[in-house]
PDB file of C-alpha atoms in Angstrom:
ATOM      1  CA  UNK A   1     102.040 131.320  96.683  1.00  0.00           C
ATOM      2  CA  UNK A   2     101.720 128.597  93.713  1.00  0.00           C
ATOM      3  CA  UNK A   3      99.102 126.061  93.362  1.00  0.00           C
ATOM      4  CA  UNK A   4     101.070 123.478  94.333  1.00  0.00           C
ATOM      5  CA  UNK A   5     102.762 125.415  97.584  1.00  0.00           C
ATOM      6  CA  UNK A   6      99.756 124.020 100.177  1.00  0.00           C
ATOM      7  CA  UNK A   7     100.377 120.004  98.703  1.00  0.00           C
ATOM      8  CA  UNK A   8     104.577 120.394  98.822  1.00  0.00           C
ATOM      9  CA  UNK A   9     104.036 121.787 102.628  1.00  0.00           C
ATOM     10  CA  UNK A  10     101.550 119.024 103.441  1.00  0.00           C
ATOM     11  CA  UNK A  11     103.866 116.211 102.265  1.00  0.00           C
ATOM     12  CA  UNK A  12     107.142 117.520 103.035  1.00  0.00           C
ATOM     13  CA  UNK A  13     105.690 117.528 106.784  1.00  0.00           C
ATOM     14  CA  UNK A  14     104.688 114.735 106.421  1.00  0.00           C
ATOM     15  CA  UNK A  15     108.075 113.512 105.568  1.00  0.00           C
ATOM     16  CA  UNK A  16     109.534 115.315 107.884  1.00  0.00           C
ATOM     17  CA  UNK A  17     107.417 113.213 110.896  1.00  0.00           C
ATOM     18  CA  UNK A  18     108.602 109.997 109.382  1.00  0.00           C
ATOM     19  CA  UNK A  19     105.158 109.118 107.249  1.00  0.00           C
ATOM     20  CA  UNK A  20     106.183 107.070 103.807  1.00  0.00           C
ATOM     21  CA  UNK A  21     104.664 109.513 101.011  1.00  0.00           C
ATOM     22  CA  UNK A  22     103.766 108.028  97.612  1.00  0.00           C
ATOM     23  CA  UNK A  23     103.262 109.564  94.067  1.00  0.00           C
ATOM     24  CA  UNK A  24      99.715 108.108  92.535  1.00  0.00           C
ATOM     25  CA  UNK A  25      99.022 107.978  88.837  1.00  0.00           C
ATOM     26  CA  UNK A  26      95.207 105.880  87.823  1.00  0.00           C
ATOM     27  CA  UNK A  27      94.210 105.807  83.877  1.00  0.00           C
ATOM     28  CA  UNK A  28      91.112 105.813  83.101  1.00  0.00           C
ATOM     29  CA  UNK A  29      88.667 105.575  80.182  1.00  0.00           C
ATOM     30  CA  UNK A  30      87.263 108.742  80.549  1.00  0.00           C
ATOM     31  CA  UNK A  31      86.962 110.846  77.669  1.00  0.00           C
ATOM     32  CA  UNK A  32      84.084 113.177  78.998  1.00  0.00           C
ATOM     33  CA  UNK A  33      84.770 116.080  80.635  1.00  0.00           C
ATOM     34  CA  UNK A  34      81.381 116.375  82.808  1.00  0.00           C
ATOM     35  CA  UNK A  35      82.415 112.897  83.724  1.00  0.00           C
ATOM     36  CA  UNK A  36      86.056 114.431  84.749  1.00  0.00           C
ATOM     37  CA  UNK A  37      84.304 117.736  86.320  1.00  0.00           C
ATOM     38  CA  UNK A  38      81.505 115.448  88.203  1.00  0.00           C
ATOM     39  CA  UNK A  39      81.244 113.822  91.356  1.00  0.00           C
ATOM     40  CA  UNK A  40      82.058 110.166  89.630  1.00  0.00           C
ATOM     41  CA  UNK A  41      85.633 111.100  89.693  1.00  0.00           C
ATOM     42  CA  UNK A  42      85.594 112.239  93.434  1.00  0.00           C
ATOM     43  CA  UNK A  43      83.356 109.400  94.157  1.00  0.00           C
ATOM     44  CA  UNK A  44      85.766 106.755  92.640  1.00  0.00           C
ATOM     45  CA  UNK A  45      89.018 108.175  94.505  1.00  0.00           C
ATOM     46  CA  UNK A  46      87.515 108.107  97.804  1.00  0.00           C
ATOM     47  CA  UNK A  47      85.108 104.773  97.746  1.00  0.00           C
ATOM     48  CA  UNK A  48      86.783 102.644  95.349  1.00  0.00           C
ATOM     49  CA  UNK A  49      90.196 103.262  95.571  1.00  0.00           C
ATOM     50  CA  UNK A  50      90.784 104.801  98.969  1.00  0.00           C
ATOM     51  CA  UNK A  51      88.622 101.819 100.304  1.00  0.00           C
ATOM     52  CA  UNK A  52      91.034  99.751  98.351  1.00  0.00           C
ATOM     53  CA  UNK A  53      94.148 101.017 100.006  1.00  0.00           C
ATOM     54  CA  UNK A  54      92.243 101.086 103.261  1.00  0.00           C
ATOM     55  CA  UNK A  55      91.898  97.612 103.511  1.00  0.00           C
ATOM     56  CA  UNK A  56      95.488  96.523 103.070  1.00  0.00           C
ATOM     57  CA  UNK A  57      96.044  98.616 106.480  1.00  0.00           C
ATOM     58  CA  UNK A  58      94.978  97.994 110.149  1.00  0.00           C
ATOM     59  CA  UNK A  59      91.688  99.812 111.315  1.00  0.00           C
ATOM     60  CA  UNK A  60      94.069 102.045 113.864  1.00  0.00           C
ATOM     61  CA  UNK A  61      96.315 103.347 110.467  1.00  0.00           C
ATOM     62  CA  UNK A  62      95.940 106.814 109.289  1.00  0.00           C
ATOM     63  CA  UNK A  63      96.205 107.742 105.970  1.00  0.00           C
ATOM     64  CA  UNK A  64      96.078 111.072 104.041  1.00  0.00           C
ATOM     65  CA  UNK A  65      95.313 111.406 100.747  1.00  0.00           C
ATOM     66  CA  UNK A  66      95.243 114.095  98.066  1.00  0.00           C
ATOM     67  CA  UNK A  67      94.402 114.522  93.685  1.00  0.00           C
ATOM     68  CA  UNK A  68      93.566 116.287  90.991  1.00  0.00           C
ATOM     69  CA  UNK A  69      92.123 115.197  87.248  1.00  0.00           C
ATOM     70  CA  UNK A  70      93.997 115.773  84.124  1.00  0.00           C
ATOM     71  CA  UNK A  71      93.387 115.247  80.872  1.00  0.00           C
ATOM     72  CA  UNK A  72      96.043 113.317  78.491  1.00  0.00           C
ATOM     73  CA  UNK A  73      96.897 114.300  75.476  1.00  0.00           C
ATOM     74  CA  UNK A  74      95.036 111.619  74.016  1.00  0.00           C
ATOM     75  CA  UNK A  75      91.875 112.866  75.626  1.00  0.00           C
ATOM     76  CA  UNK A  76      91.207 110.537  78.369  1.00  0.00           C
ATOM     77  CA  UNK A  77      91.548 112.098  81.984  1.00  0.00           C
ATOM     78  CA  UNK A  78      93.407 110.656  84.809  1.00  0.00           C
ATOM     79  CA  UNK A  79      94.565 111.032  88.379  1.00  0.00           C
ATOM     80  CA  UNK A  80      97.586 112.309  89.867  1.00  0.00           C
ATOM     81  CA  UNK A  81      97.782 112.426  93.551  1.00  0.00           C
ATOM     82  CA  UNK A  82      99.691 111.635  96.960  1.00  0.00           C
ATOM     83  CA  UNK A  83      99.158 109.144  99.649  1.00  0.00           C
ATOM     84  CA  UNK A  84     100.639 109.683 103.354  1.00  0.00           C
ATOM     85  CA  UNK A  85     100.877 106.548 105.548  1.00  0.00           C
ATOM     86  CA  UNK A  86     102.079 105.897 108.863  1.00  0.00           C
ATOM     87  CA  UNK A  87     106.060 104.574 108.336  1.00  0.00           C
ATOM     88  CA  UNK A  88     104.969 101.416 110.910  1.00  0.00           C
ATOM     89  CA  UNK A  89     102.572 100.684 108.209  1.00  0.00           C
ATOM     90  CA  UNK A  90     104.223 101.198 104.879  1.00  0.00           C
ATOM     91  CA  UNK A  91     105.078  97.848 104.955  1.00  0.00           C
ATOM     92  CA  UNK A  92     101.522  96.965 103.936  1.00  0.00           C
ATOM     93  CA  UNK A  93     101.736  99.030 100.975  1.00  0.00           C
ATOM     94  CA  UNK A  94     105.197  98.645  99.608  1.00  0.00           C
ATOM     95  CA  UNK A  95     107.336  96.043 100.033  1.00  0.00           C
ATOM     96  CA  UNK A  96     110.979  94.502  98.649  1.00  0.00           C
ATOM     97  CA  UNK A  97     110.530  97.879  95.595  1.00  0.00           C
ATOM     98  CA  UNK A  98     107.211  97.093  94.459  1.00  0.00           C
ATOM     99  CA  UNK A  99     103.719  97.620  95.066  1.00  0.00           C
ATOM    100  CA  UNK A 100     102.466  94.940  97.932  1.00  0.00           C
ATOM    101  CA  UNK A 101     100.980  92.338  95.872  1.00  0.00           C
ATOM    102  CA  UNK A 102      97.768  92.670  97.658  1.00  0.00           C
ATOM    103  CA  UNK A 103      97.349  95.853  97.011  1.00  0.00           C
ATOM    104  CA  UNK A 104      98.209  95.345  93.564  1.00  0.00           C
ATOM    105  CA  UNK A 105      95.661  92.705  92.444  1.00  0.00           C
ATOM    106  CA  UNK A 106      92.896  94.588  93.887  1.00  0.00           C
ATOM    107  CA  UNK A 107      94.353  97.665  91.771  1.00  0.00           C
ATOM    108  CA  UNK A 108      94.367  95.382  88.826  1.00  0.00           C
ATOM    109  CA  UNK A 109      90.203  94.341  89.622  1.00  0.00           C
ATOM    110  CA  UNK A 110      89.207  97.794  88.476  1.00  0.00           C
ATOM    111  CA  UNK A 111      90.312  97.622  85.110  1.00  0.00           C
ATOM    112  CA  UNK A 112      86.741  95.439  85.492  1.00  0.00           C
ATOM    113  CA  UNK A 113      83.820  98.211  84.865  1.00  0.00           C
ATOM    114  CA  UNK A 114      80.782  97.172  87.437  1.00  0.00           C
ATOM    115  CA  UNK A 115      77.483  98.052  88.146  1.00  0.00           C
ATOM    116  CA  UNK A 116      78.982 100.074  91.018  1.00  0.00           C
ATOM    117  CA  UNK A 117      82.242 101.849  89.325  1.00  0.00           C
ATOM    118  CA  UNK A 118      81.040 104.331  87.044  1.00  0.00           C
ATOM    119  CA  UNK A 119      84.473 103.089  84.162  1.00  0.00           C
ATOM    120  CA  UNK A 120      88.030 101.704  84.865  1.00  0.00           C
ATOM    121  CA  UNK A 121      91.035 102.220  85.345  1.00  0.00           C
ATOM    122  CA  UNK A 122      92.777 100.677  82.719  1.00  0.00           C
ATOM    123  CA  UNK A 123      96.559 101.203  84.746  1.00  0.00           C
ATOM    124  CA  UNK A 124      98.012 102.113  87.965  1.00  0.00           C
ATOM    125  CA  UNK A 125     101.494 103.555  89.172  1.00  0.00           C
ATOM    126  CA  UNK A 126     102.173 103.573  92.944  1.00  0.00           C
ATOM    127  CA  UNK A 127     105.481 104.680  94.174  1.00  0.00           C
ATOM    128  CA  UNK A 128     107.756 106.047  96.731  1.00  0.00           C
ATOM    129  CA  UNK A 129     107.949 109.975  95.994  1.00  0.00           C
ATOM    130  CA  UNK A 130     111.366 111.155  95.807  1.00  0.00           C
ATOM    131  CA  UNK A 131     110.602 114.965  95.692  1.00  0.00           C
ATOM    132  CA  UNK A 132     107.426 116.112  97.329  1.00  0.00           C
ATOM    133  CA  UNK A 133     108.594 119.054  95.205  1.00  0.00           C
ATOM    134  CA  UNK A 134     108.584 117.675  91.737  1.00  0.00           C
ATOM    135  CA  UNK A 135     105.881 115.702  92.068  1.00  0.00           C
ATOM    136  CA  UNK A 136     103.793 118.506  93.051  1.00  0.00           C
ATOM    137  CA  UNK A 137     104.428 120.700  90.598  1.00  0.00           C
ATOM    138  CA  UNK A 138     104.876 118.174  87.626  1.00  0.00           C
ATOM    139  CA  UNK A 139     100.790 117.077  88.848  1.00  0.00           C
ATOM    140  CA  UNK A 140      99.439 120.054  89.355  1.00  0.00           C
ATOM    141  CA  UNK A 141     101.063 121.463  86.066  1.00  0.00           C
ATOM    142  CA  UNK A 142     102.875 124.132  87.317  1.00  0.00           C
ATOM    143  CA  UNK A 143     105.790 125.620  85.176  1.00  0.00           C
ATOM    144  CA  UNK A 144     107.667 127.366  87.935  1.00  0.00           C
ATOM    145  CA  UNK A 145     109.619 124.788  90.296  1.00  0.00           C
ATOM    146  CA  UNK A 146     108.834 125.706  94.083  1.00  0.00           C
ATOM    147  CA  UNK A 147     110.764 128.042  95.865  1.00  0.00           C
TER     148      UNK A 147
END
């Protein structure tokens, strides 16, 4: 079993029940790697931008939600990750092959660094996966494709 065998399960099950499954890429800033090994990073996935794609959908939505940090070759680390969402909701995410403009200007506000965000996200890429598979392994940097 790979690294990335437990993620391409998850979200190919998720599939398989009819959940729309996006591909997450954030940017960031971050050139410090007890930043990128910290709790910030953790911190700023699950209350700044989980919250953010929390509050596009109903209370009553479910949503499931996995990343890991990288570092660019540049040196600045950023996030790779899934998103699972209820198919009666994925309306409120994506819409007419784009990012729900809702969602997308209060992406676009954390490019702002605040007293509460420990740095920014300078970009954001938010898509439809179209293989669990190769997203998987191409985030979690695996060389052998799953079999």
């Amino acid at each position: 079993m790979t690294l990335t065998t437990p993620l391409i399960d998850k979200y190919r099950h998720y599939r398989a029940i009819g959940h729309a499954v996006y591909s997450v890429t954030l940017s960031t800033y971050v050139a410090s790697e007890a930043v990128a090994k910290s709790d910030k990073m953790r911190h700023y996935w699950d209350n700044h931008f989980i919250y953010r794609v929390k509050r596009c959908l109903p209370f009553k939505a479910k949503i499931d939600h996995d990343w890991v940090v990288e570092c660019s070759p540049k040196g600045f680390y950023h996030y790779h990750g899934f998103l699972a969402v209820q198919s009666a909701y994925s309306h409120k995410i994506w819409r007419d092959n784009g990012l729900r403009k809702q969602l997308r200007l209060d992406l676009d506000s954390l490019a702002i660094k605040s007293p509460y965000r420990p740095f920014r996200v300078n970009a954001h890429l938010i898509e439809p996966v179209k293989s669990v598979e190769a997203w998987s392994n191409y985030s979690t940097k695996q060389s052998q494709p799953y079999t």
